[in-house]
Coordinates of C-alpha atoms in Angstrom, one line a residue:
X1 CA 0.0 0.0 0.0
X2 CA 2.7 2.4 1.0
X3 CA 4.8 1.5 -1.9
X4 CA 1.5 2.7 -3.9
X5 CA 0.7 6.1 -2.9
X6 CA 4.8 6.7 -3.3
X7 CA 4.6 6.0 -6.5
X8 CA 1.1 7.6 -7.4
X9 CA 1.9 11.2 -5.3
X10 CA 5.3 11.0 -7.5
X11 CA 3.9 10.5 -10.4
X12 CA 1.5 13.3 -9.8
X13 CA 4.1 16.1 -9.0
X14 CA 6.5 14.4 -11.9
X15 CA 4.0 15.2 -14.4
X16 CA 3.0 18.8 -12.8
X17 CA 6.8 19.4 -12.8
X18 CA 7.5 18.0 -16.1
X19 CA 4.6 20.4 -18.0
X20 CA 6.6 23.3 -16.3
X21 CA 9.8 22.8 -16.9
X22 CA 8.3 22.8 -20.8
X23 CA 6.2 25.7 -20.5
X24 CA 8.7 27.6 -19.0
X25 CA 12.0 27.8 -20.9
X26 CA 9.7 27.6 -23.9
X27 CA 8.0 31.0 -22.5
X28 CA 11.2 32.8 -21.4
X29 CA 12.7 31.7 -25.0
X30 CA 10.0 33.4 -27.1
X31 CA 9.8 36.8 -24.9
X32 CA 11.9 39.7 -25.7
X33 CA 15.4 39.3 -23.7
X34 CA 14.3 36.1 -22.0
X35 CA 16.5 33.8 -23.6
X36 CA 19.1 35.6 -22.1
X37 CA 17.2 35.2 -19.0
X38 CA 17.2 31.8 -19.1
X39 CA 20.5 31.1 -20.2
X40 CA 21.8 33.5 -17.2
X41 CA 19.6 31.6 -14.4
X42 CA 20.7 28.0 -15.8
X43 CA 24.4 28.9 -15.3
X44 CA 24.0 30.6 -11.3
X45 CA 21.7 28.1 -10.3
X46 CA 24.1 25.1 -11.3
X47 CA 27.0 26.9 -10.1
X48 CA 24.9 27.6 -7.0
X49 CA 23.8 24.2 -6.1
X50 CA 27.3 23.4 -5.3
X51 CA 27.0 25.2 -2.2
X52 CA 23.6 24.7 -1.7
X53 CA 23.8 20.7 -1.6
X54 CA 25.6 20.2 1.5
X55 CA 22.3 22.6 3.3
X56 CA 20.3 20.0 1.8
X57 CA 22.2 17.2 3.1
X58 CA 21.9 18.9 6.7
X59 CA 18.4 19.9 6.5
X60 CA 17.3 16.0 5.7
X61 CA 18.9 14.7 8.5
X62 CA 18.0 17.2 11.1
X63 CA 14.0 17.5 10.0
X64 CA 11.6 14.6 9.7
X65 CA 12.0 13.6 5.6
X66 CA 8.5 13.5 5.1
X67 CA 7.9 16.8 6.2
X68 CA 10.5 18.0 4.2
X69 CA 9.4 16.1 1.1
X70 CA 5.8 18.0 1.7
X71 CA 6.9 21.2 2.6
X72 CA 8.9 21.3 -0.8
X73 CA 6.2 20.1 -3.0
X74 CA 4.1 22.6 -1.1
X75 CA 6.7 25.8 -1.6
X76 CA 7.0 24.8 -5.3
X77 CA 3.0 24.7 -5.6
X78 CA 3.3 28.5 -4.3
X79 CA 6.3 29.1 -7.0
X80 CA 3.8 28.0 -9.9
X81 CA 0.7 29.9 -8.6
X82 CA 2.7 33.3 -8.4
X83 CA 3.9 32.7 -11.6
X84 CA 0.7 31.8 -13.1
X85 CA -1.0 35.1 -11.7
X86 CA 2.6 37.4 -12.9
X87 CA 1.9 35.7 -16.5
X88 CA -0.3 38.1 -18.0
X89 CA 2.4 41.4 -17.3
X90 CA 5.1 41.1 -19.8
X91 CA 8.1 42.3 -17.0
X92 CA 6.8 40.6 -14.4
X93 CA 6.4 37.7 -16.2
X94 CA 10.0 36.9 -17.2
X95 CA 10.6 38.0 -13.6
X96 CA 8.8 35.0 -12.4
X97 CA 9.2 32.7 -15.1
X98 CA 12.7 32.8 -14.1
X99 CA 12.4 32.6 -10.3
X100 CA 10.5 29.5 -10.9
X101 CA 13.5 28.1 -13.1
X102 CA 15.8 28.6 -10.5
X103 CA 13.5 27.8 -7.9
X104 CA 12.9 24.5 -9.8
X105 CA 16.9 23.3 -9.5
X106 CA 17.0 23.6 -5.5
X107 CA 13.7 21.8 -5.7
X108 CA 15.0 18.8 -7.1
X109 CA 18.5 18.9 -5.3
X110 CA 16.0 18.8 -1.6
X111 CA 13.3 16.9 -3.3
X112 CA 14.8 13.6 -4.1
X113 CA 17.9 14.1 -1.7
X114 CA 14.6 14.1 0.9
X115 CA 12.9 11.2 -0.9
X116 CA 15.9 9.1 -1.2
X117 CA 16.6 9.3 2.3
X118 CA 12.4 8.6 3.0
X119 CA 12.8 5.4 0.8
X120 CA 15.3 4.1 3.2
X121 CA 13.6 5.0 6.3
X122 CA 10.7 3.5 5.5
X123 CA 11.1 0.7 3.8
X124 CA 13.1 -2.8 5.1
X125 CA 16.4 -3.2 3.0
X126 CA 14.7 -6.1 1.2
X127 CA 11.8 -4.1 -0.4
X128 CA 14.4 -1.2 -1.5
X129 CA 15.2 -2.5 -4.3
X130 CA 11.8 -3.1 -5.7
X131 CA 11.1 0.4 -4.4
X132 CA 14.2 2.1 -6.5
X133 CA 12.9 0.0 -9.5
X134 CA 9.3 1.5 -9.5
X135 CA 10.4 5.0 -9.2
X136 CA 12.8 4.5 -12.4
X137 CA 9.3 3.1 -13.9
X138 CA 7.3 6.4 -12.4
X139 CA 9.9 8.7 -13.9
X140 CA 10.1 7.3 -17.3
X141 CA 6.3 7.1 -17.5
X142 CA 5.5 10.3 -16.3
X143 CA 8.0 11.9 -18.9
X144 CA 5.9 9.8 -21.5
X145 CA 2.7 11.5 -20.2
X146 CA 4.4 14.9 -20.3
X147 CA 5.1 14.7 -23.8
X148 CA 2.2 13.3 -25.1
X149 CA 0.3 16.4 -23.7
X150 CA 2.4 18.4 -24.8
X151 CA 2.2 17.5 -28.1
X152 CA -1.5 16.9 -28.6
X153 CA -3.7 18.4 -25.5
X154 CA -1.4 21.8 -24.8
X155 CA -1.3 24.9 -26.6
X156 CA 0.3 28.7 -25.8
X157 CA -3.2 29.7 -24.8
X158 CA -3.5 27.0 -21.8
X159 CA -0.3 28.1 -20.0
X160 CA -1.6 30.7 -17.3
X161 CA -4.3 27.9 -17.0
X162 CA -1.6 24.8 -16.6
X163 CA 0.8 26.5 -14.0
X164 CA -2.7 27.1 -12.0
X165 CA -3.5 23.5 -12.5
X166 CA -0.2 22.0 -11.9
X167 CA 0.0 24.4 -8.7
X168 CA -2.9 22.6 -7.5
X169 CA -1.4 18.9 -8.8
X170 CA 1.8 19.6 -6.2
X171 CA -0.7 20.2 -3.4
X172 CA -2.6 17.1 -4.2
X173 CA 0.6 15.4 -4.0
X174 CA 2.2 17.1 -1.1
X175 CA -1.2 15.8 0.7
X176 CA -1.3 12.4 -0.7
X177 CA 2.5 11.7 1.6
X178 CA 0.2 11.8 4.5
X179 CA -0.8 8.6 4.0
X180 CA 2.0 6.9 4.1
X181 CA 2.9 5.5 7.6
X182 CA 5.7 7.1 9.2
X183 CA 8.0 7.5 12.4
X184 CA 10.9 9.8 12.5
X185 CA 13.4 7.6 13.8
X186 CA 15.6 9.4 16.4
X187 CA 19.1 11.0 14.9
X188 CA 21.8 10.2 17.3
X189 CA 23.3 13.5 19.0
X190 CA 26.4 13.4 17.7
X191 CA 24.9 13.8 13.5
X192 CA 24.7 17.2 14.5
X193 CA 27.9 18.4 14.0
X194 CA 28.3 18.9 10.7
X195 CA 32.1 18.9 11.0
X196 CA 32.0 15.5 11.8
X197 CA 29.8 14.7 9.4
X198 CA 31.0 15.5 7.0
X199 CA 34.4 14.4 8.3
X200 CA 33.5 10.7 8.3
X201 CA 32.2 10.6 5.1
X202 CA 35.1 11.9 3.1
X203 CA 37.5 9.2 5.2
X204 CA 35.2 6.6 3.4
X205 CA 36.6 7.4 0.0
X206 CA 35.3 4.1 -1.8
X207 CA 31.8 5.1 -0.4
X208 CA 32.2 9.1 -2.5
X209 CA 33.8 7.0 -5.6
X210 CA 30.8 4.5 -6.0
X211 CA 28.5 7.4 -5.8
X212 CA 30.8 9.4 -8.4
X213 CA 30.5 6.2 -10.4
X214 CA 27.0 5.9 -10.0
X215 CA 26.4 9.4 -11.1
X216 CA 28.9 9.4 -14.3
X217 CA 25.9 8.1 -16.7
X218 CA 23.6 11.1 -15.3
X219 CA 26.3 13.4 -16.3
X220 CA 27.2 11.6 -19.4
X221 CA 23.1 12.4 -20.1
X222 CA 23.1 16.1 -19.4
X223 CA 26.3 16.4 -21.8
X224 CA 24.2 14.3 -24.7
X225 CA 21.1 17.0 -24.4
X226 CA 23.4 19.3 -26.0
X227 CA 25.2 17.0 -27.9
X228 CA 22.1 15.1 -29.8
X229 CA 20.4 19.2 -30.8
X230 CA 23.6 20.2 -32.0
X231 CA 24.7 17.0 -34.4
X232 CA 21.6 15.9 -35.2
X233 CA 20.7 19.3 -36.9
X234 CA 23.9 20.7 -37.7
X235 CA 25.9 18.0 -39.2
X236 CA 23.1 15.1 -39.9
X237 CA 20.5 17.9 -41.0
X238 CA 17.6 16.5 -39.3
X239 CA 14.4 17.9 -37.8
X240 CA 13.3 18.3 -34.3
X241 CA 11.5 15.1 -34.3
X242 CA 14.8 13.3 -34.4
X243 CA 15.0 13.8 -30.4
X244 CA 11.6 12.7 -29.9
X245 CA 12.5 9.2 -31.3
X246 CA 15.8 9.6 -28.9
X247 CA 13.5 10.5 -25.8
X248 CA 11.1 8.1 -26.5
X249 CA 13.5 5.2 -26.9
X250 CA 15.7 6.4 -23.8
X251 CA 12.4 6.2 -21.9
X252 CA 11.5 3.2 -23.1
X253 CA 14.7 1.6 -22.3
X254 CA 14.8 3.1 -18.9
X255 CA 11.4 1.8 -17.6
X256 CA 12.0 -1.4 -18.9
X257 CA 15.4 -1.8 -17.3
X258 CA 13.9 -0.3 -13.9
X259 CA 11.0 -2.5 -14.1
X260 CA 13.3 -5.3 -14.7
X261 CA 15.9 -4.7 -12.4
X262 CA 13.8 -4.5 -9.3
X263 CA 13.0 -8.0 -9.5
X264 CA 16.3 -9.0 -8.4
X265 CA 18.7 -6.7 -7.3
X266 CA 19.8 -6.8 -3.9
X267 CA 23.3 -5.2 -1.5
X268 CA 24.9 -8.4 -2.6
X269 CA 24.8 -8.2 -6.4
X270 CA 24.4 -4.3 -6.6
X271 CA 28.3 -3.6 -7.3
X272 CA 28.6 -6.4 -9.9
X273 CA 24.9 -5.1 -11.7
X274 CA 26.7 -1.3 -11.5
X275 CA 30.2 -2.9 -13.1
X276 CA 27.9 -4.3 -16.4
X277 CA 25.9 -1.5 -16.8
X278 CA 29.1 1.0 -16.8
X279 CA 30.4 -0.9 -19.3
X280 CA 27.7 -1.8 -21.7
X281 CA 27.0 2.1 -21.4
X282 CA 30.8 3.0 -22.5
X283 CA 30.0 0.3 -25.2
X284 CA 27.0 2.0 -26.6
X285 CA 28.6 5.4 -26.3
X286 CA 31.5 3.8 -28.3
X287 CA 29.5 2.2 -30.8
X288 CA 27.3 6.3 -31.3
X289 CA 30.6 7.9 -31.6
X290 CA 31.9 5.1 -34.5
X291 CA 28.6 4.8 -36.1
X292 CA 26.6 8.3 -35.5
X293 CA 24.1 7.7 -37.9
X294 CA 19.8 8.3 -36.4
X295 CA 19.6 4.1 -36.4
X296 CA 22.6 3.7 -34.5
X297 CA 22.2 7.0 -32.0
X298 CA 18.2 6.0 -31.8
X299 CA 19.3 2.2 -31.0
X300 CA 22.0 3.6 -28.4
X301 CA 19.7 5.9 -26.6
X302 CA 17.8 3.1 -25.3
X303 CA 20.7 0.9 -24.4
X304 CA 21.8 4.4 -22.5
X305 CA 18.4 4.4 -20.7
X306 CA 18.2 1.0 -20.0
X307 CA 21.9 1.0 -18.7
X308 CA 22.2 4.3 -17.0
X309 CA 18.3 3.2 -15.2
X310 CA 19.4 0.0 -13.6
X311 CA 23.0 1.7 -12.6
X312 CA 20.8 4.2 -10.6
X313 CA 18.9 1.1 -8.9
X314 CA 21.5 -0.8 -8.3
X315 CA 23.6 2.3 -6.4
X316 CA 20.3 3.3 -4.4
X317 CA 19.9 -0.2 -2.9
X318 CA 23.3 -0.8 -2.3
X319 CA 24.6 2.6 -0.8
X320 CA 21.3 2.6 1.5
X321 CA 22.3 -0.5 3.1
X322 CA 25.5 0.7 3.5
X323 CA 25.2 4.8 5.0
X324 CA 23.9 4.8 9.0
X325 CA 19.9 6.4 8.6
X326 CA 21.2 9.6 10.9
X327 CA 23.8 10.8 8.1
X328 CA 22.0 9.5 4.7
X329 CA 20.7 12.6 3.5
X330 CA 24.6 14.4 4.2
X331 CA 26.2 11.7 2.1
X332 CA 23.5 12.1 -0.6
X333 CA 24.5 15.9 -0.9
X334 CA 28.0 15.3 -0.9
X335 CA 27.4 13.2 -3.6
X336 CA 25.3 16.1 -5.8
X337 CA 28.0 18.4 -4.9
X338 CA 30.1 16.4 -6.4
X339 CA 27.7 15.9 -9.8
X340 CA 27.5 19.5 -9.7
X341 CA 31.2 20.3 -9.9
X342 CA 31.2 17.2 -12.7
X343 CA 28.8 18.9 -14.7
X344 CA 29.8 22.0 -14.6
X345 CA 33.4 21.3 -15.3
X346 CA 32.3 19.2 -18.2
X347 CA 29.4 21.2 -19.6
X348 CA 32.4 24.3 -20.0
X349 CA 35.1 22.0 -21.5
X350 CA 31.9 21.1 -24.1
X351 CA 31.2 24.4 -24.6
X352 CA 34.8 24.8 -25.9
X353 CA 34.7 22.3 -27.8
X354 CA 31.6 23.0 -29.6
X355 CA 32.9 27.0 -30.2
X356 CA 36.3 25.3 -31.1
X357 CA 35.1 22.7 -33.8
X358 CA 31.4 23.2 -34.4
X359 CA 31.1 20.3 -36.8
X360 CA 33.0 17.6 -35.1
X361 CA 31.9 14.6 -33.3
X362 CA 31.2 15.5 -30.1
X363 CA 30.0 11.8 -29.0
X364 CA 33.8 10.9 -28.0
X365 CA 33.7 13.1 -25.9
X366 CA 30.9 11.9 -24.1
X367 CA 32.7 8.5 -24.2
X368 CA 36.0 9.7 -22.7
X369 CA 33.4 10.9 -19.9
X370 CA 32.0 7.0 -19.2
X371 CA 35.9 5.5 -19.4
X372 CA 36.1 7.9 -16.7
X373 CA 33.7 6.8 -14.6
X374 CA 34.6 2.8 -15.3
X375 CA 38.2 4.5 -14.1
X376 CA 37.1 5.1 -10.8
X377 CA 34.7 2.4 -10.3
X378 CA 37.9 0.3 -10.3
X379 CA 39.5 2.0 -8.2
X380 CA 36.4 1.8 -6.0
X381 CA 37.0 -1.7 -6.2
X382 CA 40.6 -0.9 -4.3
X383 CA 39.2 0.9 -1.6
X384 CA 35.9 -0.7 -1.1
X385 CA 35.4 -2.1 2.6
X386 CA 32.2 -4.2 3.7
X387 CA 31.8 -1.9 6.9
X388 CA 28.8 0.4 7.4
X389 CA 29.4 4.3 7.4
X390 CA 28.8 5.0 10.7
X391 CA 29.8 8.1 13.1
X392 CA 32.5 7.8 15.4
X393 CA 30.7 7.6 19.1
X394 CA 33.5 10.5 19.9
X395 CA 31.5 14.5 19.5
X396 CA 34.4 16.8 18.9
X397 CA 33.3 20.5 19.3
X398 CA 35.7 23.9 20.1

């Protein structure tokens, strides 16, 4: 039952957020000076949620996770309502358009930080792993949803109507969490020094590698948003419905995989399921960047999905066996500090490459990005220890 309403109140705010996150950069894009706008606000807020992630970390731990989950669905909910009442004034539109997009990123950096940590609270380590396969299912579907209405039930006039509408979807799935049985389980005194916090996590250096690892084919995704608009137009002269047979076969591939993988994954196979899936990613990636015809690249992006989908399972299960309940939600930022920098640092180095030698094939270096991760996921293998991250009994304050 629990498992349920998880699902169902995710796939409700998925699909509120998802029509947004359309509406939006698509609005900003086609008012005067708002594609500056938008191009401004994507680059602070990334930058930004470096520092940010480790507040989220804290605030997870020290708060009950449910009540966080709810309290930013319910914020976000506000977010779209103000925006949907600025959207009829031209400046005060962009002006809120844009708060919303940055708004939007810290959402998702507390959101699933918060409902990460939730899964592992409530549910027994052998009904995680089903749990981490259904939500890969509930995001791939809901994405499906989104751009089916998108493409046939939403037009320019509906907007002011949708963020209204979605405002109210977030509500209905802030409320729906409710009714999902919960007890905070007490955090022991000492998780409340964030020094050493944050101290014992980075002595467990395989424990940051294997979530660096697990986060590689997410990056490696973000880089091949640009990379897939930019080839497929420029050097295979293509139309925009080239990357909806991409998102649809990613999609496809990841809620099959998730789906899938949930039926057997477990702490004891999780390393060995992330090891295949690294590599038959790098494998697809190598096959695109030899081979970048629409077959291949269509073919790949559901290997990618399918891959990159059971990688994330496989990680979820594994590290949430493996972090002490009290400090989950500080090792889960460390980790999206850590994606953060990634990103950044690799979204610039594409951006040279792409003013450098607009024409190239910029799938290698997406594939140099994957060998990197398989890199480090051996030398995970170096460092790993089958001891629990736990804090030392020992406080040390000034």
């Amino acid at each position: 039952m629990k498992l349920s309403v998880l699902v169902f109140a995710n796939f409700i705010a998925s699909i509120a957020m998802g029509i947004a996150l359309t509406i939006v950069p698509w609005e900003l894009s086609k008012s005067l000076g708002g594609e500056k706008v938008l191009a401004f606000t994507a680059t602070y807020a990334t930058a930004l949620l470096i520092f940010l992630a480790p507040i989220s970390g804290r605030v997870v731990d020290r708060f009950s996770r449910r009540s966080t989950l709810m309290i930013c669905i319910a914020m976000m909910a506000g977010v779209l309502q103000i925006a949907s009442v600025a959207h009829g004034n031209s400046f005060l539109k962009i002006a809120s358009l844009s708060t919303f997009y940055f708004a939007s990123q810290v959402f998702f950096l507390f959101f699933y930080n918060a409902l990460t940590a939730f899964i592992q609270e409530v549910f027994a380590e052998g009904e995680r792993g089903k749990v981490n396969g259904w939500m890969q299912v509930e995001m791939q579907a809901s994405t499906f949803v989104v751009g089916l209405l998108m493409i046939y039930a939403v037009n320019s006039d509906d907007f002011q109507f949708l963020l209204q509408l979605n405002s109210g979807l977030m509500l209905l799935s802030a409320l729906l969490f409710c009714f999902i049985p919960y007890t905070q389980q007490a955090r022991p005194a000492r998780a409340r020094v964030s020094r050493t916090v944050f101290r014992s996590i980075f002595k467990r250096k395989d424990l940051v590698l294997l979530g660096v690892c697990a986060n590689i084919t997410f990056v490696a995704v973000m880089m091949l948003n640009l990379v897939h608009p930019i080839y497929l137009s420029g050097v295979l002269k293509l139309d925009v419905s080239a990357l909806a047979k991409l998102s649809i076969s990613y999609g496809l591939g990841a809620a099959l995989s998730g789906f899938l993988i949930s039926r057997f994954v477990s702490t004891g196979s999780a390393i060995r399921i992330m090891r295949i899936c690294l590599t038959v990613f790098s494998l697809a990636l190598l096959t695109i960047s030899l081979f970048p015809t629409l077959p291949t690249i269509v073919i790949g992006a559901g290997i990618l999905g399918a891959t990159g989908s059971a990688n994330r399972v496989a990680y979820n299960t594994y590290i949430m066996s493996k972090v002490e309940k009290g400090i989950f939600g500080s090792y889960l930022s460390v980790i999206s500090s850590l994606t953060y920098v990634q990103r950044t640092l690799f979204g610039f180095l594409l951006s040279l490459l792409i003013v450098g030698f607009p024409t190239s094939n910029y799938y290698w270096f997406v594939f140099a990005i994957s060998c990197f991760g398989l890199l480090l996921l051996q030398l995970h293998a170096v460092l790993a220890s089958t001891q629990k991250l736990e804090l030392s009994e020992t406080i040390e304050v000034n």
